């Protein structure tokens, strides 16, 4: 019950506090009907990446010995990140699990984000298209893109976009923010859960400030890796050539919900980040307290990606960022999407629904009514176009106005 409460509370917070919907939507609750048990656990597959190159992946356990963890007194801050990269070949290397075993177990025991009973979904079965430890194609060095997940949400729910960008020539680093995102699995199988429900603005402010410091620390450790060091706390062997593949003169960042907030605020505080995307995260700690980035704006490229009721025309914190920003900017709306459309839930929820008959209201809370295949294709297309234009210097016509290829995306401005 303790695991269940922490993970489902985190999802509820992500829906209600940072999606900007204006109302509190519960991820699960005693009145929500759950599906009847099924005989065999449901399995699902993620959509394969569409880039030309095979994708490799590895992970890093990073320890910041200069910083105390804000959630656990007397311990150093430690993080887990995954590094997704263009590979020379994936042949002969095992495909990476979508979730490592301890993470999968914790998600299952929690009730699968409020979508199923324990034992109804086989979270450990899904494999990504990325090859663990595959040789790196690092010539020339690749632009680096960081990803931060939503409040209380595991980084594994950002896998689809990470694989897509890696297959199109980027090194993508997906980050967990330990004791706040949940669950986080460390080498040896240790699993850490959220330590605080983050139900008041002061705690949410602390979470965002911690995330920004995490982001800056990860950039520092990537520089160590680029310069020939191995920042992994266990000193585990890394794919050959990984450090040489990092072009840290071209860095982007994107994130979902609180991760999008993190991308914006990290850009404000760290000029190493050249361009960023906020996917449906409001830029405020409470109804009246905006983040500094919303009050000051940005002078570098930034894109807002929301839904019908989350644009700079009707979300005051986004409007403030928009008005104060002098850099290139766009505001795109996934009109029939919902908050978790901007995660792997866009694929996972329909797959579970086929077997578990998820209540329509719950499905719409998570992913709206947008066509899942079109939504996934659109997100991949616009993320790739944004980073191609602003990290590679390749102008993208897709960013100039509405496209008939992606009818679910509205250009707000």
mmCIF file of C-alpha atoms in Angstrom:
data_model
loop_
_atom_site.group_PDB
_atom_site.id
_atom_site.type_symbol
_atom_site.label_atom_id
_atom_site.label_comp_id
_atom_site.label_asym_id
_atom_site.label_seq_id
_atom_site.Cartn_x
_atom_site.Cartn_y
_atom_site.Cartn_z
ATOM 1 C CA UNK A 1 0.000 0.000 0.000
ATOM 2 C CA UNK A 2 2.871 2.371 0.671
ATOM 3 C CA UNK A 3 4.230 1.971 -2.873
ATOM 4 C CA UNK A 4 0.737 2.248 -4.328
ATOM 5 C CA UNK A 5 0.010 5.486 -2.491
ATOM 6 C CA UNK A 6 3.252 7.170 -3.480
ATOM 7 C CA UNK A 7 3.139 6.367 -7.178
ATOM 8 C CA UNK A 8 -0.555 7.051 -7.726
ATOM 9 C CA UNK A 9 -0.312 10.270 -5.723
ATOM 10 C CA UNK A 10 2.542 11.349 -7.965
ATOM 11 C CA UNK A 11 0.475 10.742 -11.086
ATOM 12 C CA UNK A 12 -2.484 12.609 -9.626
ATOM 13 C CA UNK A 13 -0.231 15.567 -8.826
ATOM 14 C CA UNK A 14 1.181 15.566 -12.326
ATOM 15 C CA UNK A 15 -2.331 15.653 -13.738
ATOM 16 C CA UNK A 16 -3.759 18.307 -11.459
ATOM 17 C CA UNK A 17 -0.938 20.584 -10.354
ATOM 18 C CA UNK A 18 1.286 20.978 -13.389
ATOM 19 C CA UNK A 19 -0.909 20.254 -16.399
ATOM 20 C CA UNK A 20 -2.599 23.631 -16.110
ATOM 21 C CA UNK A 21 -6.081 22.222 -16.506
ATOM 22 C CA UNK A 22 -7.410 24.342 -13.659
ATOM 23 C CA UNK A 23 -9.155 21.452 -11.933
ATOM 24 C CA UNK A 24 -7.851 18.601 -9.817
ATOM 25 C CA UNK A 25 -8.062 15.364 -11.762
ATOM 26 C CA UNK A 26 -7.406 12.241 -9.712
ATOM 27 C CA UNK A 27 -5.329 9.469 -11.220
ATOM 28 C CA UNK A 28 -7.118 6.866 -9.183
ATOM 29 C CA UNK A 29 -9.429 6.702 -6.211
ATOM 30 C CA UNK A 30 -11.860 4.503 -4.320
ATOM 31 C CA UNK A 31 -14.746 5.504 -6.572
ATOM 32 C CA UNK A 32 -12.895 4.729 -9.807
ATOM 33 C CA UNK A 33 -13.977 1.393 -11.303
ATOM 34 C CA UNK A 34 -11.077 -0.904 -12.091
ATOM 35 C CA UNK A 35 -11.242 -3.564 -14.806
ATOM 36 C CA UNK A 36 -12.003 -7.196 -14.036
ATOM 37 C CA UNK A 37 -8.998 -9.487 -13.619
ATOM 38 C CA UNK A 38 -7.554 -11.112 -16.745
ATOM 39 C CA UNK A 39 -5.984 -14.537 -16.985
ATOM 40 C CA UNK A 40 -2.686 -13.498 -18.577
ATOM 41 C CA UNK A 41 -0.930 -10.198 -17.896
ATOM 42 C CA UNK A 42 -1.275 -7.653 -20.675
ATOM 43 C CA UNK A 43 1.822 -6.936 -22.727
ATOM 44 C CA UNK A 44 2.445 -4.021 -25.060
ATOM 45 C CA UNK A 45 5.007 -2.829 -27.611
ATOM 46 C CA UNK A 46 6.365 0.654 -28.172
ATOM 47 C CA UNK A 47 6.362 2.044 -31.727
ATOM 48 C CA UNK A 48 9.773 1.551 -33.355
ATOM 49 C CA UNK A 49 11.854 4.629 -34.099
ATOM 50 C CA UNK A 50 11.767 5.865 -37.690
ATOM 51 C CA UNK A 51 15.309 7.239 -38.023
ATOM 52 C CA UNK A 52 17.940 5.804 -40.319
ATOM 53 C CA UNK A 53 20.391 4.718 -37.647
ATOM 54 C CA UNK A 54 20.153 1.880 -35.139
ATOM 55 C CA UNK A 55 19.990 3.021 -31.526
ATOM 56 C CA UNK A 56 22.234 2.031 -28.651
ATOM 57 C CA UNK A 57 21.716 2.700 -24.950
ATOM 58 C CA UNK A 58 23.595 2.585 -21.676
ATOM 59 C CA UNK A 59 23.029 3.981 -18.189
ATOM 60 C CA UNK A 60 24.996 6.017 -15.694
ATOM 61 C CA UNK A 61 24.780 6.110 -11.909
ATOM 62 C CA UNK A 62 25.904 9.624 -10.975
ATOM 63 C CA UNK A 63 26.729 10.809 -7.457
ATOM 64 C CA UNK A 64 27.095 14.498 -6.617
ATOM 65 C CA UNK A 65 29.409 14.424 -3.602
ATOM 66 C CA UNK A 66 29.269 18.212 -3.323
ATOM 67 C CA UNK A 67 25.523 18.220 -2.663
ATOM 68 C CA UNK A 68 23.288 16.774 0.038
ATOM 69 C CA UNK A 69 20.076 15.134 -1.110
ATOM 70 C CA UNK A 70 17.207 17.471 -0.159
ATOM 71 C CA UNK A 71 14.793 14.595 0.459
ATOM 72 C CA UNK A 72 17.039 12.278 2.540
ATOM 73 C CA UNK A 73 19.126 13.963 5.216
ATOM 74 C CA UNK A 74 22.791 13.057 5.393
ATOM 75 C CA UNK A 75 23.128 11.471 1.950
ATOM 76 C CA UNK A 76 24.790 12.654 -1.232
ATOM 77 C CA UNK A 77 22.574 13.438 -4.190
ATOM 78 C CA UNK A 78 22.568 10.513 -6.635
ATOM 79 C CA UNK A 79 20.879 10.133 -9.997
ATOM 80 C CA UNK A 80 20.208 7.536 -12.658
ATOM 81 C CA UNK A 81 20.284 8.524 -16.321
ATOM 82 C CA UNK A 82 20.001 6.621 -19.574
ATOM 83 C CA UNK A 83 22.102 7.618 -22.583
ATOM 84 C CA UNK A 84 20.551 6.846 -25.998
ATOM 85 C CA UNK A 85 22.826 7.265 -29.008
ATOM 86 C CA UNK A 86 23.260 6.482 -32.708
ATOM 87 C CA UNK A 87 24.918 3.077 -33.004
ATOM 88 C CA UNK A 88 27.099 1.678 -35.754
ATOM 89 C CA UNK A 89 25.271 -1.632 -35.452
ATOM 90 C CA UNK A 90 22.770 -3.239 -33.100
ATOM 91 C CA UNK A 91 23.439 -6.763 -34.298
ATOM 92 C CA UNK A 92 24.248 -9.207 -31.515
ATOM 93 C CA UNK A 93 23.403 -6.853 -28.661
ATOM 94 C CA UNK A 94 20.361 -7.402 -26.395
ATOM 95 C CA UNK A 95 17.421 -5.050 -26.646
ATOM 96 C CA UNK A 96 17.010 -2.824 -23.619
ATOM 97 C CA UNK A 97 13.926 -3.424 -21.424
ATOM 98 C CA UNK A 98 11.489 -0.536 -21.320
ATOM 99 C CA UNK A 99 11.576 -0.840 -17.536
ATOM 100 C CA UNK A 100 14.249 -2.606 -15.477
ATOM 101 C CA UNK A 101 12.866 -5.403 -13.267
ATOM 102 C CA UNK A 102 12.675 -3.480 -9.981
ATOM 103 C CA UNK A 103 10.970 -0.528 -11.648
ATOM 104 C CA UNK A 104 8.513 -2.831 -13.396
ATOM 105 C CA UNK A 105 7.716 -4.593 -10.123
ATOM 106 C CA UNK A 106 7.124 -1.319 -8.267
ATOM 107 C CA UNK A 107 4.861 -0.002 -11.029
ATOM 108 C CA UNK A 108 2.874 -3.247 -11.041
ATOM 109 C CA UNK A 109 2.514 -3.373 -7.256
ATOM 110 C CA UNK A 110 1.336 0.236 -7.251
ATOM 111 C CA UNK A 111 -1.563 -0.539 -9.574
ATOM 112 C CA UNK A 112 0.056 0.501 -12.863
ATOM 113 C CA UNK A 113 -0.443 4.265 -12.489
ATOM 114 C CA UNK A 114 -4.052 3.692 -11.536
ATOM 115 C CA UNK A 115 -4.806 1.767 -14.740
ATOM 116 C CA UNK A 116 -4.841 -1.848 -13.535
ATOM 117 C CA UNK A 117 -4.672 -4.183 -10.565
ATOM 118 C CA UNK A 118 -1.362 -5.791 -9.548
ATOM 119 C CA UNK A 119 -0.543 -8.672 -11.832
ATOM 120 C CA UNK A 120 -2.649 -7.473 -14.751
ATOM 121 C CA UNK A 121 0.173 -5.841 -16.756
ATOM 122 C CA UNK A 122 3.553 -7.390 -17.524
ATOM 123 C CA UNK A 123 5.641 -4.216 -17.369
ATOM 124 C CA UNK A 124 8.889 -6.192 -17.492
ATOM 125 C CA UNK A 125 8.114 -7.834 -20.837
ATOM 126 C CA UNK A 126 8.419 -4.857 -23.177
ATOM 127 C CA UNK A 127 11.702 -4.367 -24.989
ATOM 128 C CA UNK A 128 12.814 -1.146 -26.608
ATOM 129 C CA UNK A 129 14.440 -1.026 -30.040
ATOM 130 C CA UNK A 130 17.712 0.141 -28.477
ATOM 131 C CA UNK A 131 20.656 -2.240 -28.185
ATOM 132 C CA UNK A 132 22.365 -2.281 -24.784
ATOM 133 C CA UNK A 133 26.039 -1.401 -25.076
ATOM 134 C CA UNK A 134 26.110 -1.326 -28.889
ATOM 135 C CA UNK A 135 29.123 0.390 -30.499
ATOM 136 C CA UNK A 136 28.722 4.154 -30.826
ATOM 137 C CA UNK A 137 28.575 5.964 -34.152
ATOM 138 C CA UNK A 138 30.177 9.155 -32.910
ATOM 139 C CA UNK A 139 31.731 10.690 -36.021
ATOM 140 C CA UNK A 140 31.163 13.557 -36.217
ATOM 141 C CA UNK A 141 30.244 14.259 -32.560
ATOM 142 C CA UNK A 142 26.483 14.538 -32.032
ATOM 143 C CA UNK A 143 24.314 17.243 -30.484
ATOM 144 C CA UNK A 144 23.156 16.341 -26.975
ATOM 145 C CA UNK A 145 19.526 16.544 -25.828
ATOM 146 C CA UNK A 146 18.431 16.173 -22.193
ATOM 147 C CA UNK A 147 15.007 14.871 -21.120
ATOM 148 C CA UNK A 148 13.277 15.411 -17.767
ATOM 149 C CA UNK A 149 10.050 13.527 -16.900
ATOM 150 C CA UNK A 150 6.934 14.726 -15.097
ATOM 151 C CA UNK A 151 6.526 15.163 -11.356
ATOM 152 C CA UNK A 152 6.765 11.765 -9.688
ATOM 153 C CA UNK A 153 6.998 9.958 -13.038
ATOM 154 C CA UNK A 154 9.754 7.541 -14.097
ATOM 155 C CA UNK A 155 12.027 8.564 -16.956
ATOM 156 C CA UNK A 156 11.103 5.345 -18.760
ATOM 157 C CA UNK A 157 7.866 6.998 -19.926
ATOM 158 C CA UNK A 158 9.977 9.202 -22.198
ATOM 159 C CA UNK A 159 11.529 6.295 -24.087
ATOM 160 C CA UNK A 160 9.718 6.638 -27.423
ATOM 161 C CA UNK A 161 10.870 10.191 -28.120
ATOM 162 C CA UNK A 162 14.386 9.448 -26.850
ATOM 163 C CA UNK A 163 14.765 6.527 -29.249
ATOM 164 C CA UNK A 164 13.392 8.582 -32.109
ATOM 165 C CA UNK A 165 15.849 11.429 -31.585
ATOM 166 C CA UNK A 166 18.773 9.035 -31.125
ATOM 167 C CA UNK A 167 17.922 7.317 -34.400
ATOM 168 C CA UNK A 168 18.017 10.730 -36.056
ATOM 169 C CA UNK A 169 21.496 11.557 -34.892
ATOM 170 C CA UNK A 170 21.290 12.884 -31.331
ATOM 171 C CA UNK A 171 22.697 11.677 -28.033
ATOM 172 C CA UNK A 172 19.697 11.794 -25.685
ATOM 173 C CA UNK A 173 20.102 11.704 -21.918
ATOM 174 C CA UNK A 174 16.920 10.841 -19.988
ATOM 175 C CA UNK A 175 17.119 11.741 -16.305
ATOM 176 C CA UNK A 176 15.383 10.564 -13.147
ATOM 177 C CA UNK A 177 15.200 12.924 -10.169
ATOM 178 C CA UNK A 178 15.658 10.546 -7.254
ATOM 179 C CA UNK A 179 13.181 10.537 -4.338
ATOM 180 C CA UNK A 180 10.833 12.734 -6.386
ATOM 181 C CA UNK A 181 10.390 10.885 -9.682
ATOM 182 C CA UNK A 182 9.376 7.327 -8.897
ATOM 183 C CA UNK A 183 10.373 4.528 -9.049
ATOM 184 C CA UNK A 184 14.140 4.853 -9.663
ATOM 185 C CA UNK A 185 16.199 1.662 -9.883
ATOM 186 C CA UNK A 186 19.933 1.682 -9.105
ATOM 187 C CA UNK A 187 22.636 -0.900 -9.871
ATOM 188 C CA UNK A 188 22.114 -4.029 -7.796
ATOM 189 C CA UNK A 189 18.331 -3.694 -7.867
ATOM 190 C CA UNK A 190 17.832 -1.018 -5.189
ATOM 191 C CA UNK A 191 14.611 0.886 -5.918
ATOM 192 C CA UNK A 192 13.931 4.353 -4.538
ATOM 193 C CA UNK A 193 10.434 5.835 -4.354
ATOM 194 C CA UNK A 194 9.114 9.321 -3.866
ATOM 195 C CA UNK A 195 9.851 10.544 -0.321
ATOM 196 C CA UNK A 196 7.400 13.442 -0.109
ATOM 197 C CA UNK A 197 3.917 13.856 -1.658
ATOM 198 C CA UNK A 198 4.839 17.435 -2.746
ATOM 199 C CA UNK A 199 1.340 18.688 -2.035
ATOM 200 C CA UNK A 200 2.241 22.277 -1.147
ATOM 201 C CA UNK A 201 3.852 25.023 -3.283
ATOM 202 C CA UNK A 202 7.001 25.229 -1.151
ATOM 203 C CA UNK A 203 7.740 21.535 -1.747
ATOM 204 C CA UNK A 204 7.040 21.858 -5.468
ATOM 205 C CA UNK A 205 9.399 24.827 -5.606
ATOM 206 C CA UNK A 206 12.049 22.738 -3.877
ATOM 207 C CA UNK A 207 11.471 19.958 -6.392
ATOM 208 C CA UNK A 208 11.963 22.245 -9.393
ATOM 209 C CA UNK A 209 15.049 23.876 -7.890
ATOM 210 C CA UNK A 210 16.477 20.395 -7.208
ATOM 211 C CA UNK A 211 15.712 19.298 -10.769
ATOM 212 C CA UNK A 212 17.537 22.316 -12.176
ATOM 213 C CA UNK A 213 20.591 21.524 -10.063
ATOM 214 C CA UNK A 214 20.337 17.896 -11.192
ATOM 215 C CA UNK A 215 20.338 19.054 -14.811
ATOM 216 C CA UNK A 216 23.402 21.226 -14.363
ATOM 217 C CA UNK A 217 25.196 18.390 -12.571
ATOM 218 C CA UNK A 218 24.392 15.975 -15.402
ATOM 219 C CA UNK A 219 25.872 18.436 -17.893
ATOM 220 C CA UNK A 220 29.004 18.620 -15.736
ATOM 221 C CA UNK A 221 29.286 14.818 -15.730
ATOM 222 C CA UNK A 222 28.772 14.628 -19.485
ATOM 223 C CA UNK A 223 31.746 16.969 -19.814
ATOM 224 C CA UNK A 224 33.788 14.519 -17.709
ATOM 225 C CA UNK A 225 32.694 11.738 -20.065
ATOM 226 C CA UNK A 226 33.540 13.795 -23.160
ATOM 227 C CA UNK A 227 37.002 14.495 -21.777
ATOM 228 C CA UNK A 228 37.782 10.794 -21.381
ATOM 229 C CA UNK A 229 36.600 10.103 -17.826
ATOM 230 C CA UNK A 230 34.004 7.628 -16.602
ATOM 231 C CA UNK A 231 31.527 9.342 -14.244
ATOM 232 C CA UNK A 232 29.614 6.157 -13.441
ATOM 233 C CA UNK A 233 29.705 5.602 -9.668
ATOM 234 C CA UNK A 234 30.471 1.880 -10.077
ATOM 235 C CA UNK A 235 32.977 2.486 -12.855
ATOM 236 C CA UNK A 236 31.057 0.176 -15.159
ATOM 237 C CA UNK A 237 32.354 -0.253 -18.686
ATOM 238 C CA UNK A 238 30.706 2.148 -21.120
ATOM 239 C CA UNK A 239 30.190 1.709 -24.864
ATOM 240 C CA UNK A 240 33.396 2.451 -26.716
ATOM 241 C CA UNK A 241 33.507 5.962 -28.145
ATOM 242 C CA UNK A 242 30.602 7.301 -26.096
ATOM 243 C CA UNK A 243 32.486 10.314 -24.739
ATOM 244 C CA UNK A 244 33.764 11.264 -28.174
ATOM 245 C CA UNK A 245 30.206 11.290 -29.509
ATOM 246 C CA UNK A 246 29.175 14.196 -27.258
ATOM 247 C CA UNK A 247 29.121 17.653 -28.812
ATOM 248 C CA UNK A 248 28.425 19.784 -25.761
ATOM 249 C CA UNK A 249 28.577 22.979 -27.787
ATOM 250 C CA UNK A 250 25.118 22.023 -29.083
ATOM 251 C CA UNK A 251 22.773 21.131 -26.223
ATOM 252 C CA UNK A 252 18.984 21.028 -26.159
ATOM 253 C CA UNK A 253 16.480 20.013 -23.514
ATOM 254 C CA UNK A 254 12.843 18.953 -23.439
ATOM 255 C CA UNK A 255 10.538 17.600 -20.794
ATOM 256 C CA UNK A 256 7.000 16.640 -19.929
ATOM 257 C CA UNK A 257 4.979 18.490 -17.268
ATOM 258 C CA UNK A 258 7.412 19.301 -14.438
ATOM 259 C CA UNK A 259 10.136 18.205 -16.851
ATOM 260 C CA UNK A 260 9.083 20.946 -19.247
ATOM 261 C CA UNK A 261 9.202 23.412 -16.374
ATOM 262 C CA UNK A 262 12.686 22.106 -15.598
ATOM 263 C CA UNK A 263 13.777 22.619 -19.205
ATOM 264 C CA UNK A 264 12.661 26.243 -19.159
ATOM 265 C CA UNK A 265 14.154 27.117 -15.775
ATOM 266 C CA UNK A 266 17.393 25.244 -16.500
ATOM 267 C CA UNK A 267 17.768 27.278 -19.709
ATOM 268 C CA UNK A 268 17.357 30.465 -17.704
ATOM 269 C CA UNK A 269 20.110 29.510 -15.277
ATOM 270 C CA UNK A 270 22.540 27.701 -17.597
ATOM 271 C CA UNK A 271 23.552 29.117 -20.971
ATOM 272 C CA UNK A 272 25.010 25.751 -21.997
ATOM 273 C CA UNK A 273 21.445 24.818 -23.010
ATOM 274 C CA UNK A 274 20.820 26.307 -26.447
ATOM 275 C CA UNK A 275 17.173 25.396 -27.088
ATOM 276 C CA UNK A 276 14.288 23.857 -25.155
ATOM 277 C CA UNK A 277 10.752 22.488 -25.238
ATOM 278 C CA UNK A 278 8.078 22.447 -22.546
ATOM 279 C CA UNK A 279 5.512 19.694 -23.091
ATOM 280 C CA UNK A 280 2.402 20.691 -21.132
ATOM 281 C CA UNK A 281 3.996 21.987 -17.943
ATOM 282 C CA UNK A 282 2.704 25.220 -16.393
ATOM 283 C CA UNK A 283 5.407 27.633 -15.250
ATOM 284 C CA UNK A 284 4.132 28.278 -11.746
ATOM 285 C CA UNK A 285 4.467 26.885 -8.246
ATOM 286 C CA UNK A 286 0.911 27.864 -7.339
ATOM 287 C CA UNK A 287 -1.942 29.825 -8.865
ATOM 288 C CA UNK A 288 -0.197 33.143 -8.263
ATOM 289 C CA UNK A 289 3.536 32.354 -7.950
ATOM 290 C CA UNK A 290 5.292 32.073 -11.300
ATOM 291 C CA UNK A 291 8.750 30.649 -11.864
ATOM 292 C CA UNK A 292 11.533 33.178 -12.534
ATOM 293 C CA UNK A 293 11.732 32.052 -16.176
ATOM 294 C CA UNK A 294 8.075 32.995 -16.702
ATOM 295 C CA UNK A 295 8.775 36.475 -15.349
ATOM 296 C CA UNK A 296 12.061 37.025 -17.174
ATOM 297 C CA UNK A 297 11.596 35.100 -20.429
ATOM 298 C CA UNK A 298 14.284 33.485 -22.569
ATOM 299 C CA UNK A 299 16.566 34.831 -25.271
ATOM 300 C CA UNK A 300 17.099 31.471 -26.981
ATOM 301 C CA UNK A 301 14.752 29.201 -28.973
ATOM 302 C CA UNK A 302 11.931 27.707 -26.941
ATOM 303 C CA UNK A 303 8.783 25.838 -27.940
ATOM 304 C CA UNK A 304 5.600 25.277 -25.953
ATOM 305 C CA UNK A 305 3.634 22.108 -26.703
ATOM 306 C CA UNK A 306 0.295 21.893 -24.940
ATOM 307 C CA UNK A 307 -3.280 20.870 -25.530
ATOM 308 C CA UNK A 308 -6.532 22.712 -26.228
ATOM 309 C CA UNK A 309 -6.799 24.287 -22.760
ATOM 310 C CA UNK A 310 -3.028 24.780 -22.313
ATOM 311 C CA UNK A 311 -1.698 27.518 -24.604
ATOM 312 C CA UNK A 312 -0.112 30.893 -23.983
ATOM 313 C CA UNK A 313 -3.483 32.455 -24.793
ATOM 314 C CA UNK A 314 -5.226 30.904 -21.780
ATOM 315 C CA UNK A 315 -2.415 29.911 -19.370
ATOM 316 C CA UNK A 316 -1.086 33.055 -17.605
ATOM 317 C CA UNK A 317 2.378 31.655 -16.818
ATOM 318 C CA UNK A 318 2.892 30.686 -20.461
ATOM 319 C CA UNK A 319 1.618 34.106 -21.530
ATOM 320 C CA UNK A 320 4.175 35.746 -19.241
ATOM 321 C CA UNK A 321 7.012 33.657 -20.690
ATOM 322 C CA UNK A 322 5.809 34.432 -24.190
ATOM 323 C CA UNK A 323 5.645 38.175 -23.600
ATOM 324 C CA UNK A 324 9.067 38.367 -21.940
ATOM 325 C CA UNK A 325 10.967 36.083 -24.349
ATOM 326 C CA UNK A 326 13.067 37.611 -27.128
ATOM 327 C CA UNK A 327 14.267 34.369 -28.720
ATOM 328 C CA UNK A 328 12.605 32.262 -31.425
ATOM 329 C CA UNK A 329 9.342 30.789 -30.076
ATOM 330 C CA UNK A 330 6.389 28.641 -31.078
ATOM 331 C CA UNK A 331 3.233 27.453 -29.312
ATOM 332 C CA UNK A 332 1.738 24.207 -30.624
ATOM 333 C CA UNK A 333 -1.453 22.582 -29.357
ATOM 334 C CA UNK A 334 -2.314 18.878 -29.597
ATOM 335 C CA UNK A 335 -5.993 19.669 -29.768
ATOM 336 C CA UNK A 336 -7.603 16.365 -28.751
ATOM 337 C CA UNK A 337 -4.712 15.194 -26.626
ATOM 338 C CA UNK A 338 -4.364 15.198 -22.843
ATOM 339 C CA UNK A 339 -1.556 15.626 -20.356
ATOM 340 C CA UNK A 340 -0.002 12.158 -20.693
ATOM 341 C CA UNK A 341 -0.281 12.164 -24.481
ATOM 342 C CA UNK A 342 3.231 13.609 -24.287
ATOM 343 C CA UNK A 343 4.608 10.366 -22.821
ATOM 344 C CA UNK A 344 4.704 6.671 -23.690
ATOM 345 C CA UNK A 345 1.217 6.518 -22.171
ATOM 346 C CA UNK A 346 -0.013 7.604 -25.605
ATOM 347 C CA UNK A 347 0.899 4.090 -26.765
ATOM 348 C CA UNK A 348 0.513 2.148 -23.521
ATOM 349 C CA UNK A 349 -3.009 3.181 -22.504
ATOM 350 C CA UNK A 350 -4.700 2.073 -25.783
ATOM 351 C CA UNK A 351 -2.829 -1.246 -25.603
ATOM 352 C CA UNK A 352 -4.039 -1.861 -22.047
ATOM 353 C CA UNK A 353 -7.535 -0.720 -22.944
ATOM 354 C CA UNK A 354 -7.843 -3.492 -25.538
ATOM 355 C CA UNK A 355 -7.702 -6.089 -22.757
ATOM 356 C CA UNK A 356 -8.649 -4.261 -19.566
ATOM 357 C CA UNK A 357 -11.499 -2.069 -20.774
ATOM 358 C CA UNK A 358 -10.276 1.089 -19.029
ATOM 359 C CA UNK A 359 -13.157 3.467 -18.208
ATOM 360 C CA UNK A 360 -13.543 6.093 -20.928
ATOM 361 C CA UNK A 361 -13.215 8.977 -18.486
ATOM 362 C CA UNK A 362 -9.921 7.653 -17.149
ATOM 363 C CA UNK A 363 -8.568 7.063 -20.645
ATOM 364 C CA UNK A 364 -9.456 10.629 -21.631
ATOM 365 C CA UNK A 365 -7.810 12.014 -18.480
ATOM 366 C CA UNK A 366 -4.573 10.405 -19.554
ATOM 367 C CA UNK A 367 -4.444 10.661 -23.357
ATOM 368 C CA UNK A 368 -7.589 12.454 -24.550
ATOM 369 C CA UNK A 369 -9.331 11.327 -27.725
ATOM 370 C CA UNK A 370 -6.582 12.008 -30.261
ATOM 371 C CA UNK A 371 -5.601 9.181 -32.590
ATOM 372 C CA UNK A 372 -2.606 7.569 -30.851
ATOM 373 C CA UNK A 373 -0.643 6.792 -34.009
ATOM 374 C CA UNK A 374 -1.056 10.282 -35.434
ATOM 375 C CA UNK A 375 -0.237 11.857 -32.068
ATOM 376 C CA UNK A 376 3.002 9.888 -31.729
ATOM 377 C CA UNK A 377 4.053 10.694 -35.297
ATOM 378 C CA UNK A 378 3.340 14.393 -34.814
ATOM 379 C CA UNK A 379 5.300 14.667 -31.583
ATOM 380 C CA UNK A 380 8.286 12.906 -33.087
ATOM 381 C CA UNK A 381 8.150 15.112 -36.179
ATOM 382 C CA UNK A 382 7.982 18.422 -34.317
ATOM 383 C CA UNK A 383 10.627 17.524 -31.734
ATOM 384 C CA UNK A 384 13.009 16.416 -34.473
ATOM 385 C CA UNK A 385 12.289 19.505 -36.582
ATOM 386 C CA UNK A 386 12.886 21.806 -33.608
ATOM 387 C CA UNK A 387 16.256 20.327 -32.710
ATOM 388 C CA UNK A 388 17.312 20.008 -36.374
ATOM 389 C CA UNK A 389 16.679 23.710 -36.831
ATOM 390 C CA UNK A 390 18.155 25.003 -33.588
ATOM 391 C CA UNK A 391 21.000 22.573 -32.866
ATOM 392 C CA UNK A 392 22.007 21.630 -36.411
ATOM 393 C CA UNK A 393 21.164 24.868 -38.204
ATOM 394 C CA UNK A 394 18.855 23.162 -40.705
ATOM 395 C CA UNK A 395 15.706 25.298 -41.326
ATOM 396 C CA UNK A 396 12.528 23.223 -41.078
ATOM 397 C CA UNK A 397 9.449 24.144 -43.075
ATOM 398 C CA UNK A 398 7.360 22.107 -40.618
ATOM 399 C CA UNK A 399 7.894 24.825 -38.000
ATOM 400 C CA UNK A 400 6.570 27.599 -40.263
ATOM 401 C CA UNK A 401 2.873 26.751 -40.046
ATOM 402 C CA UNK A 402 0.163 24.052 -39.966
ATOM 403 C CA UNK A 403 0.867 20.833 -41.824
ATOM 404 C CA UNK A 404 -1.738 18.557 -43.468
ATOM 405 C CA UNK A 405 0.464 15.652 -42.393
ATOM 406 C CA UNK A 406 -0.298 16.440 -38.749
ATOM 407 C CA UNK A 407 -3.917 17.608 -38.568
ATOM 408 C CA UNK A 408 -4.121 17.218 -34.767
ATOM 409 C CA UNK A 409 -1.513 19.953 -34.176
ATOM 410 C CA UNK A 410 -2.671 23.580 -34.101
ATOM 411 C CA UNK A 411 -0.257 26.470 -34.416
ATOM 412 C CA UNK A 412 -1.389 28.818 -31.664
ATOM 413 C CA UNK A 413 1.157 31.405 -32.806
#
